[in-house]
Amino acid sequence: MSSPSAVFRTSRLEQTASPRGRPIGAILLANGNLGAGDAVFALAEALRSGAALPRVLLAEDLASPGQVLDAQALHYGAMTLSSAQTPPDDNLVDAITPEACLKLSALPWMWIGETLVVATSRPETFDKVIDQLPGQAEHVAMALALESDIQGVIARRHGDAMARRAETQVPADESCRDMDSMSPAQALLGAGFGLGCLWMLYAHPSLFFGSATVLALVTLLFAQGLKLAALLAGWRRPRAPRGALLSRHMRFPLFPFWFRSFARNASPAA
């Protein structure tokens, strides 16, 4: 199993006494990228939903992705990467499956000596990324990148293959991906029906138009019948629930109320 490099393992301990260890919200406040009211709201929402603070800031549009990325870089003491400035190494394309990269929002980016640099947009879950790395990556360092940048690289590398796997994931007999294709028997049947209609139109035009009118009326009647059935179904009473309802027991701490009532009744004034 891969393990973080010594720098990554000790970075959090070293950052406790350095400005880089400050909370992300405090960094954004100090940089003027986040207001005090927005910071309180984001912290409360993160506590309520259980989501990480950076994701709350981005979801609520309280800070831009670049501002959050810079604050994370200061907080974790990690470098930031961009595919435009530092393209990822193509030799690492198969280090982690694209599905795992999308799920973890991480991507093996490059080698620096014997250390594998992995870019992520969710540093709080970087331990799960390490578990996915191959065994030859003995030293791992974390870098930060925008989630859109990571997804863009994955789409360029694996987009076509992932689309084909998604299209063929369901068995052919259970899917509808062959609806636009036609078997020879279906083509022959369609051609015969078309030729029959043309012959009837030429030889017996009155019969052809009469049959078309009858078919249109039957289709209209079926459509109106379906509408009437839907209307009647909406008037039906809901079915009774299956089985008895579950019983619920509620307990209240009545001792303080009983004690006060007893004290009033036992007093001389009472």
PDB file of C-alpha atoms in Angstrom:
ATOM      1  CA  MET A   1       0.000   0.000   0.000  1.00  0.00           C
ATOM      2  CA  SER A   2       1.243   3.466  -0.773  1.00  0.00           C
ATOM      3  CA  SER A   3       2.025   5.883   2.011  1.00  0.00           C
ATOM      4  CA  PRO A   4       2.397   9.649   2.125  1.00  0.00           C
ATOM      5  CA  SER A   5       5.850  11.120   1.980  1.00  0.00           C
ATOM      6  CA  ALA A   6       7.494  12.339   5.163  1.00  0.00           C
ATOM      7  CA  VAL A   7       6.736  15.920   4.212  1.00  0.00           C
ATOM      8  CA  PHE A   8       3.039  15.165   3.812  1.00  0.00           C
ATOM      9  CA  ARG A   9       2.819  13.110   7.020  1.00  0.00           C
ATOM     10  CA  THR A  10       4.349  15.854   9.153  1.00  0.00           C
ATOM     11  CA  SER A  11       2.846  18.849   7.359  1.00  0.00           C
ATOM     12  CA  ARG A  12      -0.200  19.118   9.625  1.00  0.00           C
ATOM     13  CA  LEU A  13       1.909  19.037  12.773  1.00  0.00           C
ATOM     14  CA  GLU A  14       4.267  21.660  11.422  1.00  0.00           C
ATOM     15  CA  GLN A  15       1.432  23.898  10.279  1.00  0.00           C
ATOM     16  CA  THR A  16      -0.092  24.205  13.742  1.00  0.00           C
ATOM     17  CA  ALA A  17       2.468  26.867  14.622  1.00  0.00           C
ATOM     18  CA  SER A  18       2.610  28.535  11.200  1.00  0.00           C
ATOM     19  CA  PRO A  19       0.224  30.823   9.338  1.00  0.00           C
ATOM     20  CA  ARG A  20      -0.419  28.004   6.875  1.00  0.00           C
ATOM     21  CA  GLY A  21      -2.352  26.088   9.484  1.00  0.00           C
ATOM     22  CA  ARG A  22      -5.081  28.689   9.806  1.00  0.00           C
ATOM     23  CA  PRO A  23      -8.684  27.673   9.051  1.00  0.00           C
ATOM     24  CA  ILE A  24      -9.826  28.167   5.487  1.00  0.00           C
ATOM     25  CA  GLY A  25     -12.561  30.568   6.554  1.00  0.00           C
ATOM     26  CA  ALA A  26     -10.046  32.697   8.462  1.00  0.00           C
ATOM     27  CA  ILE A  27      -7.763  32.823   5.433  1.00  0.00           C
ATOM     28  CA  LEU A  28     -10.595  33.987   3.194  1.00  0.00           C
ATOM     29  CA  LEU A  29     -11.605  36.575   5.780  1.00  0.00           C
ATOM     30  CA  ALA A  30      -8.048  37.886   6.037  1.00  0.00           C
ATOM     31  CA  ASN A  31      -7.753  38.109   2.247  1.00  0.00           C
ATOM     32  CA  GLY A  32     -11.017  40.024   1.996  1.00  0.00           C
ATOM     33  CA  ASN A  33     -12.610  37.309  -0.143  1.00  0.00           C
ATOM     34  CA  LEU A  34     -15.330  36.446   2.388  1.00  0.00           C
ATOM     35  CA  GLY A  35     -17.515  38.602   4.592  1.00  0.00           C
ATOM     36  CA  ALA A  36     -18.054  37.922   8.278  1.00  0.00           C
ATOM     37  CA  GLY A  37     -21.765  37.215   7.816  1.00  0.00           C
ATOM     38  CA  ASP A  38     -21.095  34.850   4.925  1.00  0.00           C
ATOM     39  CA  ALA A  39     -18.443  33.072   6.979  1.00  0.00           C
ATOM     40  CA  VAL A  40     -20.871  32.473   9.855  1.00  0.00           C
ATOM     41  CA  PHE A  41     -23.526  31.237   7.431  1.00  0.00           C
ATOM     42  CA  ALA A  42     -21.072  28.896   5.687  1.00  0.00           C
ATOM     43  CA  LEU A  43     -19.858  27.433   8.975  1.00  0.00           C
ATOM     44  CA  ALA A  44     -23.421  26.860  10.172  1.00  0.00           C
ATOM     45  CA  GLU A  45     -24.398  25.238   6.885  1.00  0.00           C
ATOM     46  CA  ALA A  46     -21.318  23.007   6.923  1.00  0.00           C
ATOM     47  CA  LEU A  47     -22.154  21.937  10.481  1.00  0.00           C
ATOM     48  CA  ARG A  48     -25.788  21.296   9.581  1.00  0.00           C
ATOM     49  CA  SER A  49     -25.193  19.357   6.359  1.00  0.00           C
ATOM     50  CA  GLY A  50     -21.938  17.639   7.276  1.00  0.00           C
ATOM     51  CA  ALA A  51     -20.271  18.879   4.088  1.00  0.00           C
ATOM     52  CA  ALA A  52     -16.786  20.324   4.006  1.00  0.00           C
ATOM     53  CA  LEU A  53     -16.547  24.098   4.285  1.00  0.00           C
ATOM     54  CA  PRO A  54     -14.963  24.582   0.819  1.00  0.00           C
ATOM     55  CA  ARG A  55     -17.817  22.704  -0.827  1.00  0.00           C
ATOM     56  CA  VAL A  56     -20.359  24.841   1.029  1.00  0.00           C
ATOM     57  CA  LEU A  57     -18.599  28.019  -0.066  1.00  0.00           C
ATOM     58  CA  LEU A  58     -18.675  26.906  -3.694  1.00  0.00           C
ATOM     59  CA  ALA A  59     -22.250  25.600  -3.565  1.00  0.00           C
ATOM     60  CA  GLU A  60     -23.552  28.836  -2.052  1.00  0.00           C
ATOM     61  CA  ASP A  61     -21.389  30.968  -4.391  1.00  0.00           C
ATOM     62  CA  LEU A  62     -19.787  32.731  -1.435  1.00  0.00           C
ATOM     63  CA  ALA A  63     -16.288  32.510  -2.939  1.00  0.00           C
ATOM     64  CA  SER A  64     -14.851  31.715  -6.351  1.00  0.00           C
ATOM     65  CA  PRO A  65     -13.167  28.350  -7.027  1.00  0.00           C
ATOM     66  CA  GLY A  66      -9.801  30.061  -7.401  1.00  0.00           C
ATOM     67  CA  GLN A  67     -10.137  31.846  -4.059  1.00  0.00           C
ATOM     68  CA  VAL A  68     -11.081  28.624  -2.287  1.00  0.00           C
ATOM     69  CA  LEU A  69      -8.191  26.794  -3.972  1.00  0.00           C
ATOM     70  CA  ASP A  70      -5.663  29.405  -2.840  1.00  0.00           C
ATOM     71  CA  ALA A  71      -7.029  29.270   0.715  1.00  0.00           C
ATOM     72  CA  GLN A  72      -6.771  25.475   0.733  1.00  0.00           C
ATOM     73  CA  ALA A  73      -3.200  25.691  -0.523  1.00  0.00           C
ATOM     74  CA  LEU A  74      -2.257  27.943   2.399  1.00  0.00           C
ATOM     75  CA  HIS A  75      -4.137  25.788   4.882  1.00  0.00           C
ATOM     76  CA  TYR A  76      -2.566  22.479   3.814  1.00  0.00           C
ATOM     77  CA  GLY A  77       0.783  23.858   2.680  1.00  0.00           C
ATOM     78  CA  ALA A  78       0.364  22.238  -0.740  1.00  0.00           C
ATOM     79  CA  MET A  79       1.179  23.381  -4.232  1.00  0.00           C
ATOM     80  CA  THR A  80      -1.524  24.223  -6.778  1.00  0.00           C
ATOM     81  CA  LEU A  81      -1.539  22.698 -10.254  1.00  0.00           C
ATOM     82  CA  SER A  82      -3.245  23.649 -13.492  1.00  0.00           C
ATOM     83  CA  SER A  83      -3.456  21.614 -16.680  1.00  0.00           C
ATOM     84  CA  ALA A  84      -2.862  24.754 -18.725  1.00  0.00           C
ATOM     85  CA  GLN A  85       0.409  25.633 -16.974  1.00  0.00           C
ATOM     86  CA  THR A  86       1.595  22.180 -15.864  1.00  0.00           C
ATOM     87  CA  PRO A  87       0.033  19.415 -18.000  1.00  0.00           C
ATOM     88  CA  PRO A  88      -0.302  16.056 -16.221  1.00  0.00           C
ATOM     89  CA  ASP A  89       2.042  13.214 -17.116  1.00  0.00           C
ATOM     90  CA  ASP A  90       0.448  10.896 -19.684  1.00  0.00           C
ATOM     91  CA  ASN A  91       2.457   7.963 -18.325  1.00  0.00           C
ATOM     92  CA  LEU A  92       0.248   8.040 -15.220  1.00  0.00           C
ATOM     93  CA  VAL A  93      -2.962   7.666 -17.188  1.00  0.00           C
ATOM     94  CA  ASP A  94      -3.625   4.162 -15.805  1.00  0.00           C
ATOM     95  CA  ALA A  95      -2.334   4.673 -12.261  1.00  0.00           C
ATOM     96  CA  ILE A  96      -5.921   4.949 -10.971  1.00  0.00           C
ATOM     97  CA  THR A  97      -9.085   3.983 -12.814  1.00  0.00           C
ATOM     98  CA  PRO A  98     -11.018   6.936 -14.247  1.00  0.00           C
ATOM     99  CA  GLU A  99     -14.076   5.961 -12.232  1.00  0.00           C
ATOM    100  CA  ALA A 100     -12.073   6.189  -9.000  1.00  0.00           C
ATOM    101  CA  CYS A 101     -10.579   9.508 -10.111  1.00  0.00           C
ATOM    102  CA  LEU A 102     -14.046  10.950 -10.669  1.00  0.00           C
ATOM    103  CA  LYS A 103     -15.376   9.576  -7.393  1.00  0.00           C
ATOM    104  CA  LEU A 104     -12.451  10.902  -5.344  1.00  0.00           C
ATOM    105  CA  SER A 105     -11.897  14.013  -7.489  1.00  0.00           C
ATOM    106  CA  ALA A 106      -8.179  13.228  -7.658  1.00  0.00           C
ATOM    107  CA  LEU A 107      -5.644  12.547 -10.402  1.00  0.00           C
ATOM    108  CA  PRO A 108      -2.023  11.305 -10.356  1.00  0.00           C
ATOM    109  CA  TRP A 109      -0.272  14.283 -11.903  1.00  0.00           C
ATOM    110  CA  MET A 110       3.486  13.877 -12.145  1.00  0.00           C
ATOM    111  CA  TRP A 111       6.666  12.523 -10.593  1.00  0.00           C
ATOM    112  CA  ILE A 112       9.082  14.749  -8.698  1.00  0.00           C
ATOM    113  CA  GLY A 113      12.065  12.515  -8.142  1.00  0.00           C
ATOM    114  CA  GLU A 114      10.752   9.445  -6.327  1.00  0.00           C
ATOM    115  CA  THR A 115       7.633  11.219  -5.075  1.00  0.00           C
ATOM    116  CA  LEU A 116       4.329  10.876  -6.892  1.00  0.00           C
ATOM    117  CA  VAL A 117       2.353  14.119  -6.878  1.00  0.00           C
ATOM    118  CA  VAL A 118      -1.406  13.564  -6.832  1.00  0.00           C
ATOM    119  CA  ALA A 119      -3.727  16.495  -7.469  1.00  0.00           C
ATOM    120  CA  THR A 120      -7.053  16.631  -5.669  1.00  0.00           C
ATOM    121  CA  SER A 121      -9.848  19.100  -5.097  1.00  0.00           C
ATOM    122  CA  ARG A 122     -10.933  17.363  -1.873  1.00  0.00           C
ATOM    123  CA  PRO A 123      -7.903  17.296   0.395  1.00  0.00           C
ATOM    124  CA  GLU A 124      -9.990  16.140   3.344  1.00  0.00           C
ATOM    125  CA  THR A 125     -10.392  12.720   1.644  1.00  0.00           C
ATOM    126  CA  PHE A 126      -6.813  12.344   0.416  1.00  0.00           C
ATOM    127  CA  ASP A 127      -6.263   9.229   2.550  1.00  0.00           C
ATOM    128  CA  LYS A 128      -8.748   7.356   0.348  1.00  0.00           C
ATOM    129  CA  VAL A 129      -6.768   8.392  -2.729  1.00  0.00           C
ATOM    130  CA  ILE A 130      -3.585   6.896  -1.270  1.00  0.00           C
ATOM    131  CA  ASP A 131      -5.334   3.537  -0.866  1.00  0.00           C
ATOM    132  CA  GLN A 132      -6.065   3.491  -4.619  1.00  0.00           C
ATOM    133  CA  LEU A 133      -2.469   4.091  -5.727  1.00  0.00           C
ATOM    134  CA  PRO A 134      -0.271   1.265  -7.028  1.00  0.00           C
ATOM    135  CA  GLY A 135       2.348  -0.308  -4.809  1.00  0.00           C
ATOM    136  CA  GLN A 136       5.331   1.194  -6.621  1.00  0.00           C
ATOM    137  CA  ALA A 137       4.326   4.682  -5.441  1.00  0.00           C
ATOM    138  CA  GLU A 138       6.102   4.581  -2.076  1.00  0.00           C
ATOM    139  CA  HIS A 139       6.200   8.346  -1.542  1.00  0.00           C
ATOM    140  CA  VAL A 140       3.149  10.473  -2.262  1.00  0.00           C
ATOM    141  CA  ALA A 141       2.664  14.224  -2.027  1.00  0.00           C
ATOM    142  CA  MET A 142      -0.622  16.060  -2.245  1.00  0.00           C
ATOM    143  CA  ALA A 143      -1.258  18.947  -4.610  1.00  0.00           C
ATOM    144  CA  LEU A 144      -4.430  20.932  -5.178  1.00  0.00           C
ATOM    145  CA  ALA A 145      -6.299  21.564  -8.419  1.00  0.00           C
ATOM    146  CA  LEU A 146      -9.738  22.752  -9.419  1.00  0.00           C
ATOM    147  CA  GLU A 147     -12.390  20.063  -9.674  1.00  0.00           C
ATOM    148  CA  SER A 148     -13.317  21.268 -13.154  1.00  0.00           C
ATOM    149  CA  ASP A 149      -9.671  20.971 -14.216  1.00  0.00           C
ATOM    150  CA  ILE A 150      -9.425  17.391 -12.955  1.00  0.00           C
ATOM    151  CA  GLN A 151     -12.691  16.418 -14.610  1.00  0.00           C
ATOM    152  CA  GLY A 152     -11.576  18.040 -17.864  1.00  0.00           C
ATOM    153  CA  VAL A 153      -8.387  15.968 -17.955  1.00  0.00           C
ATOM    154  CA  ILE A 154     -10.338  12.774 -17.228  1.00  0.00           C
ATOM    155  CA  ALA A 155     -12.855  13.609 -19.960  1.00  0.00           C
ATOM    156  CA  ARG A 156     -10.116  14.209 -22.536  1.00  0.00           C
ATOM    157  CA  ARG A 157      -8.331  10.995 -21.658  1.00  0.00           C
ATOM    158  CA  HIS A 158     -11.149   8.573 -20.969  1.00  0.00           C
ATOM    159  CA  GLY A 159     -14.340  10.285 -22.152  1.00  0.00           C
ATOM    160  CA  ASP A 160     -14.925   8.128 -25.245  1.00  0.00           C
ATOM    161  CA  ALA A 161     -14.100   4.851 -23.498  1.00  0.00           C
ATOM    162  CA  MET A 162     -16.288   5.684 -20.495  1.00  0.00           C
ATOM    163  CA  ALA A 163     -19.150   6.658 -22.805  1.00  0.00           C
ATOM    164  CA  ARG A 164     -18.891   3.326 -24.640  1.00  0.00           C
ATOM    165  CA  ARG A 165     -18.854   1.407 -21.356  1.00  0.00           C
ATOM    166  CA  ALA A 166     -21.905   3.322 -20.181  1.00  0.00           C
ATOM    167  CA  GLU A 167     -23.738   2.659 -23.447  1.00  0.00           C
ATOM    168  CA  THR A 168     -23.059  -1.092 -23.317  1.00  0.00           C
ATOM    169  CA  GLN A 169     -23.430  -1.607 -19.567  1.00  0.00           C
ATOM    170  CA  VAL A 170     -26.993  -2.927 -19.917  1.00  0.00           C
ATOM    171  CA  PRO A 171     -27.378  -6.234 -21.834  1.00  0.00           C
ATOM    172  CA  ALA A 172     -28.500  -5.818 -25.430  1.00  0.00           C
ATOM    173  CA  ASP A 173     -31.778  -7.698 -24.916  1.00  0.00           C
ATOM    174  CA  GLU A 174     -32.728  -5.339 -22.046  1.00  0.00           C
ATOM    175  CA  SER A 175     -31.635  -2.037 -23.573  1.00  0.00           C
ATOM    176  CA  CYS A 176     -33.049   0.230 -26.270  1.00  0.00           C
ATOM    177  CA  ARG A 177     -29.756   1.207 -27.909  1.00  0.00           C
ATOM    178  CA  ASP A 178     -30.729  -0.691 -31.091  1.00  0.00           C
ATOM    179  CA  MET A 179     -34.008   1.166 -31.607  1.00  0.00           C
ATOM    180  CA  ASP A 180     -32.576   3.065 -34.574  1.00  0.00           C
ATOM    181  CA  SER A 181     -31.487  -0.164 -36.291  1.00  0.00           C
ATOM    182  CA  MET A 182     -33.665  -2.475 -38.384  1.00  0.00           C
ATOM    183  CA  SER A 183     -33.392  -6.201 -38.955  1.00  0.00           C
ATOM    184  CA  PRO A 184     -33.839  -7.680 -42.477  1.00  0.00           C
ATOM    185  CA  ALA A 185     -37.204  -9.155 -41.495  1.00  0.00           C
ATOM    186  CA  GLN A 186     -38.431  -5.790 -40.230  1.00  0.00           C
ATOM    187  CA  ALA A 187     -37.235  -4.077 -43.395  1.00  0.00           C
ATOM    188  CA  LEU A 188     -39.009  -6.653 -45.565  1.00  0.00           C
ATOM    189  CA  LEU A 189     -42.220  -6.324 -43.562  1.00  0.00           C
ATOM    190  CA  GLY A 190     -42.140  -2.532 -43.793  1.00  0.00           C
ATOM    191  CA  ALA A 191     -41.485  -2.603 -47.534  1.00  0.00           C
ATOM    192  CA  GLY A 192     -44.372  -5.042 -48.063  1.00  0.00           C
ATOM    193  CA  PHE A 193     -46.748  -2.880 -46.032  1.00  0.00           C
ATOM    194  CA  GLY A 194     -45.752   0.217 -47.997  1.00  0.00           C
ATOM    195  CA  LEU A 195     -46.194  -1.499 -51.351  1.00  0.00           C
ATOM    196  CA  GLY A 196     -49.579  -2.845 -50.234  1.00  0.00           C
ATOM    197  CA  CYS A 197     -50.740   0.665 -49.306  1.00  0.00           C
ATOM    198  CA  LEU A 198     -49.588   2.027 -52.661  1.00  0.00           C
ATOM    199  CA  TRP A 199     -51.388  -0.758 -54.526  1.00  0.00           C
ATOM    200  CA  MET A 200     -54.593  -0.170 -52.544  1.00  0.00           C
ATOM    201  CA  LEU A 201     -54.364   3.581 -53.194  1.00  0.00           C
ATOM    202  CA  TYR A 202     -54.006   2.930 -56.926  1.00  0.00           C
ATOM    203  CA  ALA A 203     -56.547   0.101 -57.329  1.00  0.00           C
ATOM    204  CA  HIS A 204     -59.127   0.947 -54.638  1.00  0.00           C
ATOM    205  CA  PRO A 205     -58.723   4.553 -53.490  1.00  0.00           C
ATOM    206  CA  SER A 206     -62.077   4.631 -51.697  1.00  0.00           C
ATOM    207  CA  LEU A 207     -61.146   1.530 -49.685  1.00  0.00           C
ATOM    208  CA  PHE A 208     -57.760   3.036 -48.841  1.00  0.00           C
ATOM    209  CA  PHE A 209     -59.166   6.313 -47.535  1.00  0.00           C
ATOM    210  CA  GLY A 210     -61.985   4.522 -45.718  1.00  0.00           C
ATOM    211  CA  SER A 211     -59.488   2.263 -43.941  1.00  0.00           C
ATOM    212  CA  ALA A 212     -57.350   5.266 -43.017  1.00  0.00           C
ATOM    213  CA  THR A 213     -60.405   7.031 -41.577  1.00  0.00           C
ATOM    214  CA  VAL A 214     -61.420   3.993 -39.527  1.00  0.00           C
ATOM    215  CA  LEU A 215     -57.864   3.647 -38.210  1.00  0.00           C
ATOM    216  CA  ALA A 216     -57.796   7.315 -37.199  1.00  0.00           C
ATOM    217  CA  LEU A 217     -61.139   6.994 -35.390  1.00  0.00           C
ATOM    218  CA  VAL A 218     -60.028   3.877 -33.521  1.00  0.00           C
ATOM    219  CA  THR A 219     -56.807   5.608 -32.444  1.00  0.00           C
ATOM    220  CA  LEU A 220     -58.777   8.648 -31.266  1.00  0.00           C
ATOM    221  CA  LEU A 221     -61.173   6.464 -29.269  1.00  0.00           C
ATOM    222  CA  PHE A 222     -58.292   4.668 -27.565  1.00  0.00           C
ATOM    223  CA  ALA A 223     -56.678   7.993 -26.650  1.00  0.00           C
ATOM    224  CA  GLN A 224     -59.906   9.336 -25.160  1.00  0.00           C
ATOM    225  CA  GLY A 225     -60.406   6.089 -23.265  1.00  0.00           C
ATOM    226  CA  LEU A 226     -56.968   6.402 -21.689  1.00  0.00           C
ATOM    227  CA  LYS A 227     -57.734   9.980 -20.647  1.00  0.00           C
ATOM    228  CA  LEU A 228     -61.048   8.887 -19.102  1.00  0.00           C
ATOM    229  CA  ALA A 229     -59.337   6.045 -17.232  1.00  0.00           C
ATOM    230  CA  ALA A 230     -56.752   8.458 -15.849  1.00  0.00           C
ATOM    231  CA  LEU A 231     -59.540  10.804 -14.711  1.00  0.00           C
ATOM    232  CA  LEU A 232     -61.429   8.025 -12.948  1.00  0.00           C
ATOM    233  CA  ALA A 233     -58.257   6.724 -11.316  1.00  0.00           C
ATOM    234  CA  GLY A 234     -57.727  10.122  -9.694  1.00  0.00           C
ATOM    235  CA  TRP A 235     -61.134   9.939  -7.990  1.00  0.00           C
ATOM    236  CA  ARG A 236     -60.487   6.653  -6.233  1.00  0.00           C
ATOM    237  CA  ARG A 237     -59.890   6.649  -2.512  1.00  0.00           C
ATOM    238  CA  PRO A 238     -56.400   5.712  -1.395  1.00  0.00           C
ATOM    239  CA  ARG A 239     -55.956   2.149  -0.286  1.00  0.00           C
ATOM    240  CA  ALA A 240     -55.810   1.337   3.386  1.00  0.00           C
ATOM    241  CA  PRO A 241     -52.284   0.808   4.707  1.00  0.00           C
ATOM    242  CA  ARG A 242     -51.137  -2.776   4.816  1.00  0.00           C
ATOM    243  CA  GLY A 243     -50.931  -4.035   8.363  1.00  0.00           C
ATOM    244  CA  ALA A 244     -51.336  -2.162  11.594  1.00  0.00           C
ATOM    245  CA  LEU A 245     -49.546   1.074  12.233  1.00  0.00           C
ATOM    246  CA  LEU A 246     -46.444   0.906  14.360  1.00  0.00           C
ATOM    247  CA  SER A 247     -46.946   1.914  17.961  1.00  0.00           C
ATOM    248  CA  ARG A 248     -44.918   4.746  19.416  1.00  0.00           C
ATOM    249  CA  HIS A 249     -44.157   5.301  23.092  1.00  0.00           C
ATOM    250  CA  MET A 250     -43.106   8.676  24.431  1.00  0.00           C
ATOM    251  CA  ARG A 251     -41.708   9.278  27.899  1.00  0.00           C
ATOM    252  CA  PHE A 252     -41.623  12.613  29.686  1.00  0.00           C
ATOM    253  CA  PRO A 253     -39.647  13.545  32.805  1.00  0.00           C
ATOM    254  CA  LEU A 254     -42.642  14.137  35.107  1.00  0.00           C
ATOM    255  CA  PHE A 255     -40.739  14.013  38.402  1.00  0.00           C
ATOM    256  CA  PRO A 256     -40.054  17.809  38.618  1.00  0.00           C
ATOM    257  CA  PHE A 257     -43.715  18.590  37.981  1.00  0.00           C
ATOM    258  CA  TRP A 258     -44.862  16.047  40.584  1.00  0.00           C
ATOM    259  CA  PHE A 259     -42.356  17.396  43.138  1.00  0.00           C
ATOM    260  CA  ARG A 260     -43.537  20.993  42.730  1.00  0.00           C
ATOM    261  CA  SER A 261     -47.181  19.915  42.967  1.00  0.00           C
ATOM    262  CA  PHE A 262     -46.457  17.920  46.129  1.00  0.00           C
ATOM    263  CA  ALA A 263     -44.596  20.859  47.684  1.00  0.00           C
ATOM    264  CA  ARG A 264     -47.503  23.218  47.042  1.00  0.00           C
ATOM    265  CA  ASN A 265     -50.053  20.789  48.491  1.00  0.00           C
ATOM    266  CA  ALA A 266     -47.909  20.116  51.552  1.00  0.00           C
ATOM    267  CA  SER A 267     -47.257  23.764  52.389  1.00  0.00           C
ATOM    268  CA  PRO A 268     -49.304  25.466  55.178  1.00  0.00           C
ATOM    269  CA  ALA A 269     -50.554  28.132  52.776  1.00  0.00           C
ATOM    270  CA  ALA A 270     -52.088  25.472  50.600  1.00  0.00           C
TER     271      ALA A 270
END
